[in-house]
Coordinates of C-alpha atoms in Angstrom, one line a residue:
M161 CA 9.0 66.9 25.0
S162 CA 5.9 65.3 25.5
G163 CA 5.8 62.6 27.8
R164 CA 3.5 60.2 25.1
R165 CA 5.1 57.4 24.4
A166 CA 5.8 57.1 20.1
P167 CA 3.4 53.5 19.4
Q168 CA 4.8 51.0 18.4
A169 CA 4.6 47.5 16.3
H170 CA 3.3 44.5 17.8
S171 CA 5.6 42.6 19.4
V172 CA 4.2 39.9 20.3
A173 CA 5.3 36.8 19.4
R174 CA 3.2 34.3 18.1
P175 CA 5.4 31.1 16.8
W176 CA 1.7 29.2 16.7
L177 CA 0.1 31.3 14.3
I178 CA 1.7 29.7 11.5
P179 CA 1.4 26.2 12.0
L180 CA -2.4 26.3 13.5
L181 CA -3.2 28.1 9.9
I182 CA -1.4 25.4 7.9
F183 CA -3.0 22.6 10.1
L184 CA -6.4 24.0 9.7
V185 CA -5.9 24.7 6.3
A186 CA -5.1 21.3 5.7
F187 CA -8.2 19.0 7.7
G188 CA -10.2 22.2 5.9
I189 CA -9.0 21.1 2.7
R190 CA -9.3 17.2 3.8
L191 CA -12.6 17.1 4.9
F192 CA -14.4 18.7 2.1
H193 CA -12.4 15.6 -0.2
V194 CA -13.7 13.3 2.3
V195 CA -17.1 14.7 2.4
Q196 CA -17.4 14.0 -1.1
L197 CA -15.9 11.4 -1.3
E198 CA -18.8 10.1 0.5
S199 CA -20.5 9.1 -3.0
M200 CA -18.3 6.7 -4.6
P201 CA -19.9 3.6 -3.7
T202 CA -15.9 1.7 -2.3
F203 CA -16.3 4.7 0.8
D204 CA -17.8 2.3 2.9
D205 CA -17.0 -1.1 1.4
P206 CA -13.0 -1.0 0.2
T207 CA -12.2 -3.5 -1.4
M208 CA -8.3 -5.2 -1.9
D209 CA -6.0 -3.9 0.8
E210 CA -8.4 -1.9 2.5
G211 CA -10.9 -4.9 2.5
Y212 CA -7.8 -6.7 3.7
H213 CA -7.7 -4.2 6.7
M214 CA -11.5 -4.5 7.9
E215 CA -11.3 -8.1 7.7
L216 CA -8.7 -8.1 10.5
V217 CA -10.4 -4.9 12.4
K218 CA -13.3 -7.8 12.4
Q219 CA -11.6 -10.2 13.9
I220 CA -9.5 -8.0 16.3
N221 CA -12.6 -6.4 17.5
S222 CA -14.4 -9.9 17.9
P223 CA -14.2 -11.5 21.5
Q224 CA -11.7 -14.9 19.6
G225 CA -9.5 -11.3 18.8
Y226 CA -6.5 -11.5 16.1
P227 CA -6.0 -14.8 14.7
N228 CA -3.7 -17.2 17.2
E229 CA -0.6 -16.7 14.9
P230 CA 2.2 -14.6 13.6
Y231 CA 1.6 -11.4 12.2
F232 CA 1.3 -11.8 8.2
R233 CA 1.5 -8.0 8.1
A234 CA 2.9 -5.9 10.2
P235 CA 0.2 -5.3 12.7
L236 CA -0.4 -1.2 13.4
Y237 CA -2.2 0.2 11.7
P238 CA -4.8 -2.8 11.5
Y239 CA -4.9 -2.7 15.1
L240 CA -5.3 1.3 15.7
L241 CA -8.2 1.3 13.2
A242 CA -10.0 -1.6 14.7
F243 CA -9.9 0.9 17.7
L244 CA -11.1 3.5 15.9
F245 CA -14.0 1.8 14.5
K246 CA -14.9 0.6 18.7
M247 CA -14.4 4.7 19.1
T248 CA -16.3 6.1 16.9
G249 CA -19.4 2.8 16.1
G250 CA -18.1 1.4 12.9
S251 CA -18.6 4.7 11.2
F252 CA -16.2 5.2 8.0
F253 CA -16.8 8.7 7.8
G254 CA -15.8 9.6 11.8
V255 CA -12.6 7.0 10.9
R256 CA -11.7 9.6 7.6
I257 CA -12.1 12.1 10.2
I258 CA -9.3 10.8 12.7
Q259 CA -7.6 10.4 9.9
I260 CA -7.2 13.2 8.4
L261 CA -6.5 15.1 11.7
L262 CA -3.4 13.1 12.1
G263 CA -2.2 13.7 8.0
A264 CA -3.1 17.0 8.5
L265 CA -0.3 17.1 11.0
V266 CA 2.2 16.2 8.2
P267 CA 2.4 19.8 6.3
V268 CA 2.9 21.1 10.0
L269 CA 5.4 19.2 10.8
L270 CA 6.8 19.9 7.5
F271 CA 7.0 23.3 8.0
F272 CA 9.1 23.1 11.2
L273 CA 11.8 20.4 9.4
G274 CA 12.1 22.9 6.4
K275 CA 12.2 25.9 8.8
R276 CA 15.4 24.5 10.7
I277 CA 17.5 22.6 8.2
F278 CA 17.1 25.8 5.5
N279 CA 15.0 28.3 6.3
K280 CA 11.6 29.7 7.3
Q281 CA 10.3 30.7 4.0
I282 CA 11.4 27.3 2.4
G283 CA 9.6 25.6 5.6
L284 CA 7.0 27.7 5.0
W285 CA 6.1 27.3 1.2
S286 CA 6.9 23.4 1.4
G287 CA 3.9 23.4 4.4
W288 CA 1.7 24.6 2.3
I289 CA 2.2 23.0 -0.8
A290 CA 2.0 19.4 1.6
V291 CA -1.5 21.7 2.6
F292 CA -2.7 21.2 -1.5
Y293 CA -0.2 17.6 -2.2
P294 CA -3.0 15.7 -3.5
T295 CA -1.8 11.9 -2.7
L296 CA -1.1 13.0 0.9
I297 CA -4.8 14.1 0.8
Y298 CA -5.8 11.1 -1.3
Y299 CA -4.0 8.6 1.2
D300 CA -5.0 10.3 4.3
A301 CA -8.8 9.2 3.9
S302 CA -8.0 6.1 2.5
L303 CA -7.8 2.9 5.3
L304 CA -4.4 1.7 4.1
I305 CA -0.9 2.0 6.0
T306 CA 0.1 5.0 4.3
L307 CA -0.6 7.9 6.4
L308 CA 1.0 6.2 9.5
E309 CA 4.3 5.8 7.4
V310 CA 4.3 9.1 6.3
L311 CA 3.4 10.8 9.7
L312 CA 5.9 8.7 12.0
S313 CA 9.2 8.6 9.3
L314 CA 8.6 12.7 9.3
S315 CA 8.3 12.3 13.0
T316 CA 10.9 10.5 13.3
I317 CA 13.7 12.9 11.2
L318 CA 12.0 16.0 12.4
L319 CA 12.9 14.9 16.9
L320 CA 16.5 13.8 15.6
V321 CA 17.0 17.1 13.8
Y322 CA 15.7 18.3 17.2
S323 CA 17.5 17.0 19.1
E324 CA 21.2 17.3 17.4
G325 CA 21.8 14.4 18.9
R326 CA 22.2 15.3 22.3
S327 CA 18.5 15.5 23.4
R328 CA 17.7 12.5 25.5
W329 CA 14.3 12.9 25.4
L330 CA 14.5 13.6 21.7
L331 CA 16.4 10.7 21.1
I332 CA 14.0 8.6 22.5
A333 CA 11.0 10.0 21.4
A334 CA 12.8 9.8 18.1
G335 CA 13.5 5.9 18.7
I336 CA 9.7 5.1 19.6
M337 CA 8.8 6.9 16.4
L338 CA 11.0 5.1 14.1
G339 CA 9.4 2.0 16.2
L340 CA 6.2 2.0 15.5
G341 CA 7.0 3.3 11.4
G342 CA 8.7 -0.3 11.9
I343 CA 5.7 -1.9 13.2
A344 CA 3.5 -0.4 10.6
R345 CA 6.2 -0.5 7.4
P346 CA 9.1 -2.9 8.8
T347 CA 11.0 -1.1 6.2
I348 CA 11.1 2.2 7.6
L349 CA 13.5 0.3 9.9
L350 CA 16.2 0.2 7.4
F351 CA 16.6 4.1 8.4
G352 CA 17.8 2.4 12.2
P353 CA 21.5 1.1 11.0
A354 CA 21.6 4.5 8.1
L355 CA 21.8 6.5 11.2
L356 CA 25.6 4.7 12.2
I357 CA 26.3 7.0 9.5
W358 CA 25.0 10.2 11.3
G359 CA 26.6 9.5 14.2
W360 CA 30.5 9.5 12.5
F361 CA 30.3 12.1 10.7
I362 CA 28.1 14.5 12.7
L363 CA 27.6 13.8 16.5
R364 CA 31.3 12.4 16.8
P365 CA 33.1 15.5 15.5
Q366 CA 31.4 17.4 17.9
Y367 CA 30.5 15.2 21.1
G368 CA 33.2 12.4 20.6
L369 CA 32.9 9.0 20.3
K370 CA 31.3 8.1 23.2
K371 CA 28.4 10.5 23.0
A372 CA 28.3 9.8 19.4
I373 CA 27.2 5.7 20.6
T374 CA 25.2 7.0 23.1
A375 CA 22.9 8.6 20.9
I376 CA 22.5 6.2 18.7
S377 CA 22.0 3.2 21.1
L378 CA 19.5 5.5 22.3
V379 CA 17.2 5.4 19.2
G380 CA 18.1 1.8 18.6
F381 CA 17.1 0.8 22.1
S382 CA 14.6 2.4 21.9
S383 CA 13.0 1.2 18.8
L384 CA 13.6 -1.9 19.2
L385 CA 11.7 -1.7 22.5
V386 CA 8.7 -1.0 20.6
V387 CA 9.0 -3.9 18.3
L388 CA 9.7 -6.2 21.2
P389 CA 6.1 -7.1 22.3
V390 CA 5.3 -7.8 18.1
T391 CA 8.5 -9.9 18.6
I392 CA 7.6 -11.7 21.5
R393 CA 3.9 -11.6 20.9
N394 CA 4.6 -14.2 17.3
Y395 CA 6.5 -16.3 19.5
V396 CA 4.0 -16.8 22.0
V397 CA 1.8 -17.9 19.5
A398 CA 4.0 -19.9 16.6
D399 CA 7.2 -21.4 18.6
E400 CA 9.3 -19.5 16.0
F401 CA 11.2 -16.3 15.7
I402 CA 9.2 -13.6 13.6
T403 CA 10.3 -10.1 14.5
I404 CA 7.6 -8.8 13.0
S405 CA 5.7 -10.4 9.7
W406 CA 6.3 -13.1 7.8
Q407 CA 5.4 -11.9 4.5
G408 CA 8.6 -10.3 3.5
G409 CA 9.7 -13.4 1.7
Y410 CA 7.0 -13.4 -0.9
N411 CA 6.8 -10.0 -1.5
F412 CA 10.5 -10.2 -2.2
Y413 CA 9.5 -12.1 -5.0
V414 CA 6.2 -10.9 -5.6
G415 CA 8.8 -8.1 -6.6
N416 CA 12.4 -9.6 -8.2
N417 CA 10.6 -13.1 -10.0
S418 CA 11.3 -13.9 -13.0
K419 CA 8.2 -11.8 -14.5
A420 CA 8.2 -9.1 -12.3
D421 CA 7.7 -6.0 -14.0
G422 CA 8.5 -3.6 -11.0
W423 CA 5.7 -2.3 -9.9
S424 CA 2.3 -5.1 -10.2
A425 CA 1.5 -7.1 -7.0
R426 CA 0.0 -10.0 -8.7
V427 CA 2.1 -13.2 -9.4
E428 CA 1.4 -15.4 -12.7
G429 CA -0.6 -18.3 -11.4
I430 CA -1.4 -17.0 -7.9
D431 CA -4.4 -15.4 -6.7
A432 CA -4.3 -12.0 -7.2
S433 CA -7.1 -11.5 -4.0
W434 CA -5.4 -10.4 -0.4
R435 CA -6.3 -13.7 1.0
G436 CA -6.3 -15.8 -2.3
G437 CA -2.5 -14.9 -2.8
Y438 CA -2.3 -15.8 1.3
L439 CA -3.3 -19.0 1.0
Q440 CA -1.7 -20.2 -2.3
S441 CA 1.3 -18.4 -1.1
I442 CA 1.5 -21.1 2.0
A443 CA 0.1 -23.8 -0.3
I444 CA 2.4 -24.2 -2.9
A445 CA 5.6 -23.7 -0.6
E446 CA 3.9 -26.8 1.3
Q447 CA 3.4 -28.6 -2.2
A448 CA 7.1 -28.0 -2.9
A449 CA 8.3 -28.8 0.2
G450 CA 5.7 -32.1 0.8
K451 CA 5.4 -31.0 4.2
K452 CA 3.5 -28.3 6.1
L453 CA 6.0 -26.0 7.0
T454 CA 6.3 -23.3 9.7
F455 CA 5.4 -19.4 8.4
S456 CA 8.9 -18.2 8.7
E457 CA 9.8 -21.4 6.5
V458 CA 7.3 -20.7 4.3
S459 CA 8.7 -16.9 4.3
D460 CA 12.2 -19.0 3.8
Y461 CA 11.1 -20.8 0.6
W462 CA 10.1 -17.6 -2.0
S463 CA 13.2 -15.8 -0.5
T464 CA 15.4 -19.1 -1.9
K465 CA 13.2 -18.9 -4.8
T466 CA 13.7 -15.6 -5.4
W467 CA 17.2 -15.7 -5.3
Q468 CA 17.5 -19.1 -7.6
E469 CA 15.4 -17.0 -10.5
I470 CA 18.1 -14.0 -9.1
S471 CA 21.2 -16.4 -9.9
A472 CA 19.8 -18.0 -13.4
E473 CA 19.2 -14.9 -15.1
P474 CA 21.4 -11.8 -13.2
G475 CA 21.0 -9.5 -15.8
R476 CA 17.4 -9.5 -16.4
F477 CA 17.8 -8.9 -12.1
F478 CA 19.9 -5.7 -12.7
G479 CA 17.9 -4.6 -16.1
L480 CA 14.5 -4.7 -13.2
L481 CA 16.6 -2.5 -10.2
V482 CA 17.2 -0.4 -12.9
K483 CA 13.4 -0.2 -14.0
K484 CA 12.4 -0.1 -10.6
A485 CA 14.9 2.8 -9.5
R486 CA 13.4 5.4 -12.8
L487 CA 9.8 4.2 -10.9
L488 CA 11.1 6.3 -7.6
I489 CA 11.2 9.2 -9.8
N490 CA 8.0 8.5 -12.7
G491 CA 5.5 10.9 -11.9
Y492 CA 2.2 8.4 -13.1
E493 CA 0.9 7.7 -9.7
I494 CA 1.3 3.9 -9.9
P495 CA -1.5 1.8 -8.7
N496 CA -1.6 -0.9 -6.4
N497 CA -5.1 -0.7 -4.4
Q498 CA -6.4 0.8 -6.8
D499 CA -6.6 3.8 -10.0
E500 CA -5.2 6.9 -7.3
Y501 CA -6.5 8.8 -10.6
L502 CA -10.3 7.0 -10.0
P503 CA -11.7 9.9 -7.2
N504 CA -11.3 12.5 -9.4
E505 CA -14.6 11.5 -10.6
Y506 CA -16.4 11.9 -7.1
S507 CA -14.0 14.6 -6.0
S508 CA -13.2 18.1 -7.1
V509 CA -10.4 18.8 -5.0
M510 CA -8.4 15.4 -7.1
N511 CA -9.7 16.3 -10.0
L512 CA -8.0 19.7 -9.6
L513 CA -4.5 18.6 -8.1
L514 CA -4.3 15.4 -9.8
H515 CA -3.6 15.0 -13.5
R516 CA -2.3 12.5 -15.9
G517 CA -1.1 13.4 -19.8
W518 CA 1.9 15.2 -21.0
L519 CA 2.6 16.2 -17.4
Y520 CA 2.2 13.7 -14.8
F521 CA 1.0 16.4 -12.2
P522 CA 2.1 17.2 -9.6
Y523 CA 5.3 14.4 -9.4
G524 CA 6.6 14.1 -12.7
L525 CA 7.3 17.9 -11.7
L526 CA 8.5 17.2 -7.7
A527 CA 10.4 14.4 -8.5
P528 CA 13.2 16.5 -10.6
L529 CA 12.9 19.6 -8.9
G530 CA 13.4 17.5 -5.6
L531 CA 16.3 15.4 -7.6
I532 CA 17.6 19.4 -8.3
G533 CA 17.8 20.0 -4.9
I534 CA 19.3 17.7 -3.4
G535 CA 21.9 18.5 -5.9
L536 CA 22.0 22.0 -5.4
S537 CA 22.6 21.0 -1.6
L538 CA 25.2 18.5 -1.6
R539 CA 27.9 21.7 -1.2
D540 CA 26.0 21.3 3.1
W541 CA 25.9 17.8 3.3
R542 CA 26.7 17.4 6.3
K543 CA 23.6 19.8 7.2
Y544 CA 20.8 17.8 5.0
L545 CA 22.4 14.2 5.7
L546 CA 19.5 12.9 8.1
P547 CA 16.8 14.0 4.7
Y548 CA 20.1 12.5 3.2
L549 CA 19.8 8.9 4.7
F550 CA 16.0 9.0 4.9
I551 CA 15.7 8.9 1.2
G552 CA 18.9 6.7 0.5
A553 CA 17.7 3.6 2.8
F554 CA 14.0 3.9 2.0
S555 CA 14.3 4.1 -1.3
A556 CA 17.0 0.9 -1.5
S557 CA 13.8 -1.0 0.5
L558 CA 11.1 -0.4 -2.4
I559 CA 13.7 -0.8 -5.4
A560 CA 14.6 -4.5 -3.0
F561 CA 10.8 -5.2 -3.5
F562 CA 9.0 -3.2 -5.8
V563 CA 7.7 0.6 -6.7
C564 CA 4.0 2.3 -6.2
S565 CA 2.6 5.3 -5.4
R566 CA 1.9 4.5 -2.3
F567 CA 5.0 2.4 -1.1
R568 CA 6.8 5.8 -2.1
Q569 CA 4.6 8.4 0.1
P570 CA 7.0 8.9 2.7
L571 CA 9.4 10.2 0.4
V572 CA 6.6 12.9 -1.0
P573 CA 7.6 15.4 2.2
L574 CA 11.2 15.2 1.5
L575 CA 11.0 15.8 -2.1
I576 CA 8.9 18.4 -1.2
L577 CA 11.4 20.2 0.8
F578 CA 14.2 19.9 -1.9
A579 CA 12.2 20.7 -4.7
V580 CA 11.5 24.5 -2.7
F581 CA 15.3 24.6 -2.0
A582 CA 15.1 24.0 -5.7
V583 CA 13.7 27.0 -6.6
Y584 CA 14.9 28.8 -3.8
K585 CA 18.6 27.9 -5.5
F586 CA 17.4 29.1 -8.8
I587 CA 16.0 32.3 -8.1
E588 CA 19.5 33.3 -6.0
L589 CA 21.8 32.2 -8.5
W590 CA 19.5 34.0 -11.3
K591 CA 19.7 37.4 -9.5
A592 CA 23.9 37.0 -9.2
G593 CA 23.2 36.7 -12.9
K594 CA 25.5 33.4 -12.1
L595 CA 24.6 32.2 -15.7
K596 CA 26.3 28.6 -16.3
P597 CA 25.0 26.9 -13.2
V598 CA 21.9 28.5 -13.8
I599 CA 22.1 26.3 -17.3
I600 CA 23.3 23.8 -16.1
C601 CA 19.8 23.3 -13.8
V602 CA 17.9 23.9 -16.5
I603 CA 19.1 21.3 -18.7
A604 CA 19.1 18.5 -15.5
F605 CA 15.5 19.9 -15.1
L606 CA 14.5 19.0 -18.4
A607 CA 16.2 15.9 -18.5
L608 CA 15.0 14.6 -15.7
A609 CA 11.5 15.9 -16.3
V610 CA 11.5 13.7 -19.6
E611 CA 12.5 10.8 -17.3
S612 CA 9.7 11.4 -14.7
N613 CA 6.8 11.9 -17.6
H614 CA 8.0 8.8 -19.8
D615 CA 5.6 6.4 -20.3
L616 CA 7.0 3.7 -18.3
L617 CA 4.3 1.8 -17.3
K618 CA 3.2 1.0 -20.5
L619 CA 0.0 0.6 -18.9
N620 CA -3.5 -0.4 -21.7
M621 CA -5.2 2.3 -20.6
A622 CA -8.7 0.7 -21.8
T623 CA -7.7 -2.4 -19.1
V624 CA -7.4 0.1 -16.5
E625 CA -11.1 1.7 -17.6
A626 CA -11.8 -1.5 -17.2
E627 CA -10.8 -2.3 -14.0
N628 CA -12.3 0.6 -12.4
R629 CA -15.8 -0.1 -13.7
D630 CA -15.1 -3.9 -12.5
L631 CA -14.2 -2.0 -8.9
L632 CA -16.7 0.1 -8.5
G633 CA -19.3 -2.3 -9.9
N634 CA -18.0 -4.9 -7.1
A635 CA -18.8 -2.4 -4.2
Y636 CA -22.8 -2.4 -5.5
L637 CA -23.0 -6.2 -5.7
R638 CA -21.4 -6.5 -2.3
K639 CA -24.7 -4.0 -1.1
G640 CA -27.6 -6.3 -3.7
K641 CA -27.5 -3.1 -6.1
L642 CA -27.3 -5.1 -9.1
D643 CA -28.8 -2.9 -11.4
F644 CA -25.7 0.0 -10.7
A645 CA -23.2 -2.8 -10.5
I646 CA -24.7 -4.8 -14.0
I647 CA -24.4 -0.8 -15.4
E648 CA -20.6 -1.0 -14.5
Y649 CA -19.6 -4.2 -15.3
Q650 CA -21.4 -3.3 -18.7
K651 CA -19.0 -0.1 -19.2
A652 CA -16.0 -2.4 -18.1
V653 CA -16.5 -4.7 -21.2
A654 CA -17.1 -1.5 -23.2
A655 CA -13.8 0.5 -22.1
N656 CA -12.6 -3.9 -23.1
P657 CA -13.9 -6.2 -24.8
T658 CA -11.6 -9.1 -24.2
Y659 CA -11.9 -8.3 -20.2
G660 CA -12.1 -11.5 -18.9
R661 CA -13.5 -10.2 -15.3
G662 CA -16.1 -7.9 -16.7
Y663 CA -17.8 -10.9 -18.2
N664 CA -17.8 -13.2 -15.7
N665 CA -19.2 -10.4 -13.0
I666 CA -22.2 -9.9 -15.8
G667 CA -22.8 -13.1 -15.5
T668 CA -22.6 -13.0 -11.8
V669 CA -25.4 -10.9 -11.5
L670 CA -28.0 -12.9 -14.2
S671 CA -27.0 -15.9 -12.0
R672 CA -28.2 -13.9 -8.7
Q673 CA -31.7 -13.1 -10.5
G674 CA -32.3 -16.6 -11.7
R675 CA -31.1 -16.1 -14.7
F676 CA -29.1 -19.2 -14.5
S677 CA -29.5 -19.8 -18.9
E678 CA -28.3 -16.1 -19.5
A679 CA -25.4 -16.4 -17.2
A680 CA -23.5 -19.1 -18.5
P681 CA -22.5 -17.8 -22.2
Y682 CA -21.0 -15.1 -20.5
F683 CA -18.7 -17.5 -17.4
Q684 CA -17.8 -19.1 -20.7
K685 CA -16.5 -15.5 -22.7
A686 CA -14.6 -14.8 -19.1
M687 CA -12.6 -18.4 -19.3
Q688 CA -11.9 -18.1 -22.9
Y689 CA -10.8 -13.8 -22.8
D690 CA -8.7 -15.1 -19.4
S691 CA -7.4 -18.4 -18.7
R692 CA -5.8 -16.6 -15.0
L693 CA -9.0 -16.5 -13.5
P694 CA -10.8 -19.4 -11.2
E695 CA -14.0 -17.6 -10.5
P696 CA -15.8 -18.5 -14.0
Y697 CA -15.5 -22.4 -13.8
I698 CA -17.1 -21.9 -10.3
N699 CA -19.8 -20.0 -11.6
L700 CA -20.0 -22.1 -14.4
S701 CA -20.3 -25.1 -12.5
I702 CA -23.2 -23.3 -10.4
C703 CA -25.0 -22.8 -12.8
Y704 CA -25.2 -26.3 -14.4
S705 CA -26.1 -28.0 -10.8
E706 CA -29.1 -25.4 -10.8
T707 CA -30.1 -26.4 -14.0
K708 CA -30.2 -29.8 -12.7
D709 CA -26.4 -30.8 -15.1
F710 CA -25.0 -32.5 -12.7
A711 CA -22.3 -33.8 -14.8
N712 CA -21.4 -31.1 -16.4
A713 CA -21.1 -29.1 -12.9
V714 CA -18.2 -31.5 -12.0
A715 CA -16.7 -31.9 -15.6
I716 CA -15.9 -28.2 -15.9
L717 CA -14.4 -28.5 -12.2
E718 CA -12.4 -31.5 -12.8
Q719 CA -10.6 -29.5 -16.0
A720 CA -10.4 -26.2 -13.4
K721 CA -8.8 -28.5 -10.7
A722 CA -6.0 -29.2 -13.0
I723 CA -5.5 -25.5 -14.0
F724 CA -5.8 -24.3 -10.4
P725 CA -4.9 -26.9 -8.2
T726 CA -4.6 -25.0 -5.0
N727 CA -7.8 -23.1 -5.0
P728 CA -9.8 -23.7 -2.1
P729 CA -13.5 -22.6 -3.5
L730 CA -12.3 -24.4 -6.2
Y731 CA -12.6 -27.5 -4.1
Y732 CA -15.3 -26.7 -1.6
Y733 CA -17.8 -26.6 -4.7
L734 CA -16.1 -29.8 -6.3
S735 CA -17.5 -31.7 -3.9
L736 CA -21.5 -29.9 -3.6
A737 CA -20.7 -31.5 -7.2
Y738 CA -19.9 -34.3 -6.3
V739 CA -22.1 -34.4 -3.4
D740 CA -25.4 -33.8 -6.2
L741 CA -24.1 -37.2 -8.4
M742 CA -24.0 -39.0 -4.7
R743 CA -20.5 -39.5 -5.7
V744 CA -20.1 -39.1 -1.9
K745 CA -16.8 -40.5 -1.4
D746 CA -15.0 -37.9 -3.8
A747 CA -17.0 -35.0 -2.0
K748 CA -15.1 -35.9 1.2
I749 CA -12.1 -35.9 -0.9
A750 CA -12.7 -32.0 -2.0
A751 CA -14.2 -31.0 1.1
E752 CA -11.0 -32.1 3.3
E753 CA -8.9 -31.0 0.3
A754 CA -10.4 -27.6 1.1
V755 CA -9.8 -27.1 5.0
R756 CA -6.6 -28.4 4.6
L757 CA -6.2 -25.4 2.3
D758 CA -7.9 -23.4 4.1
P759 CA -8.0 -24.1 7.7
A760 CA -10.2 -21.4 9.0
N761 CA -12.5 -21.3 6.8
Q762 CA -16.2 -22.7 8.8
D763 CA -17.9 -23.5 5.4
F764 CA -15.4 -25.8 4.7
Q765 CA -15.3 -27.3 8.1
R766 CA -19.0 -27.4 8.1
L767 CA -19.4 -29.5 4.9
V768 CA -16.4 -31.8 6.3
T769 CA -18.8 -32.7 9.1
E770 CA -22.1 -32.9 7.2
L771 CA -19.8 -35.2 5.0
N772 CA -18.4 -37.5 7.5
A773 CA -22.1 -37.9 9.2
I774 CA -22.9 -39.6 6.2
P775 CA -23.7 -43.5 6.9
A776 CA -20.5 -45.9 5.6
D777 CA -23.3 -48.0 2.9
Q778 CA -24.2 -44.9 1.5
I779 CA -20.9 -44.0 0.6
R780 CA -19.5 -45.1 -3.1

């Protein structure tokens, strides 16, 4: 026999190779998306909630820092964003690159979770689906909290699974992730109490009651330690107990008031912008109370008002809860900050992967498969209890408030896991010749697919298109690109001839060009088509003032004051109009009301100071 050994297969394990490949491809896809998205006018001029975050970034990075008041919204993401902008020298591109690096970890974490609770094959397929899942790509590159919600919630579940309830360091790490998730989105903390079920049914039988209590306590105390600095800071600046943020009561009203639709963040009679909504939520509560309120009292006012409306119409409320449960599995990407389908025009990645039509792809396919996977996995429920608990707790938190695409994103990775399991199990049943369960699965899938791809929102697509054009036009307007702006606004009113904001914004462009006579009819059309907008009244008054028609400038704003009694800019411009008519006393009253409604506005404060400096003998 020869002394040579037979050649052997390479036996050196490379466990890092697959997760590294998943990460690199995920990052590459996201990078390609960001590069293409750079041509979108809102890329470096974010609006709505992204714009709100940029306002906070400016405040946090200013010498004064965050305003000396408790947090209105959970603070983790704004502080992270402020740090990233400082680190990248204010580069929107640089910040988004760092974010997609973090986002590319999600498919890797999903691979490990699937491998651990199912098998390597399911973990691998799940990871690769997450690599290409369009809304994960979309939100990774957005200046929204969503990235952190998904990353932190998935990290919490993974650490708990790997801890097996025994590893103290992994349990502490899971608690830290849960606490960070809470100061990104407070409703994530509902997963904490749900872990008591895990402790009782899984840990107690394995390790005994004492060790189960110890494990749950480690998670709970470490998460509370993360939240505690935020609570202490809120107490120091406001002398009231606010755990993380005080918007909960108002958000509860948004999602459950007598005219709520279950998905929209708009409330009739309240400014749809984040700043306007913030100020008016305070002003309306204080007006009802007849006194100045603390922040927690404002939140309590809206909670109480919500329960009063629920008590008056319990049937309506129950129907709304059912609708929100249906929205959880509806395939349409429900808009909140902006239409999720709009970036399809700029990103070939999104255009390829995200579709709306008879099939709302991919969520209209994912949700039915995910639910079937959950059903098929119930036989071994103990093995999958942690994902169940998160899905249940987080879904309940959404139904309690309102449901939209970005809020349900933390559910997406887990639905991917169970969807892959459903396909895996279906193939297994088919190969085994088990016809009855196969037929049941097919029928269940078809029924759920019809429900998931049902037009539940009943959106007017002409209005959706008008709002998209308006969004782009606003970005061009803020950049001073008036020609581009007016083209988008004209597209908006062409899409929907009754779209009031479009007419208002065409008038705004004409006003900036000094064409006040031409602008006035557009503001009048805006008032005609959308009575909810205060801006056309203000803009029309400016046109009157610029053409020296001061009496009509005052008249139109006095008319608007009765319609929008809590709108701060309206009182500011009314004060200026009174000054034009030399009605200084009325001007002072209006300016002071503007300051009362928006105390932080320096322009309002400056006007009050100037008016107070006018000699008494000149006041009438």
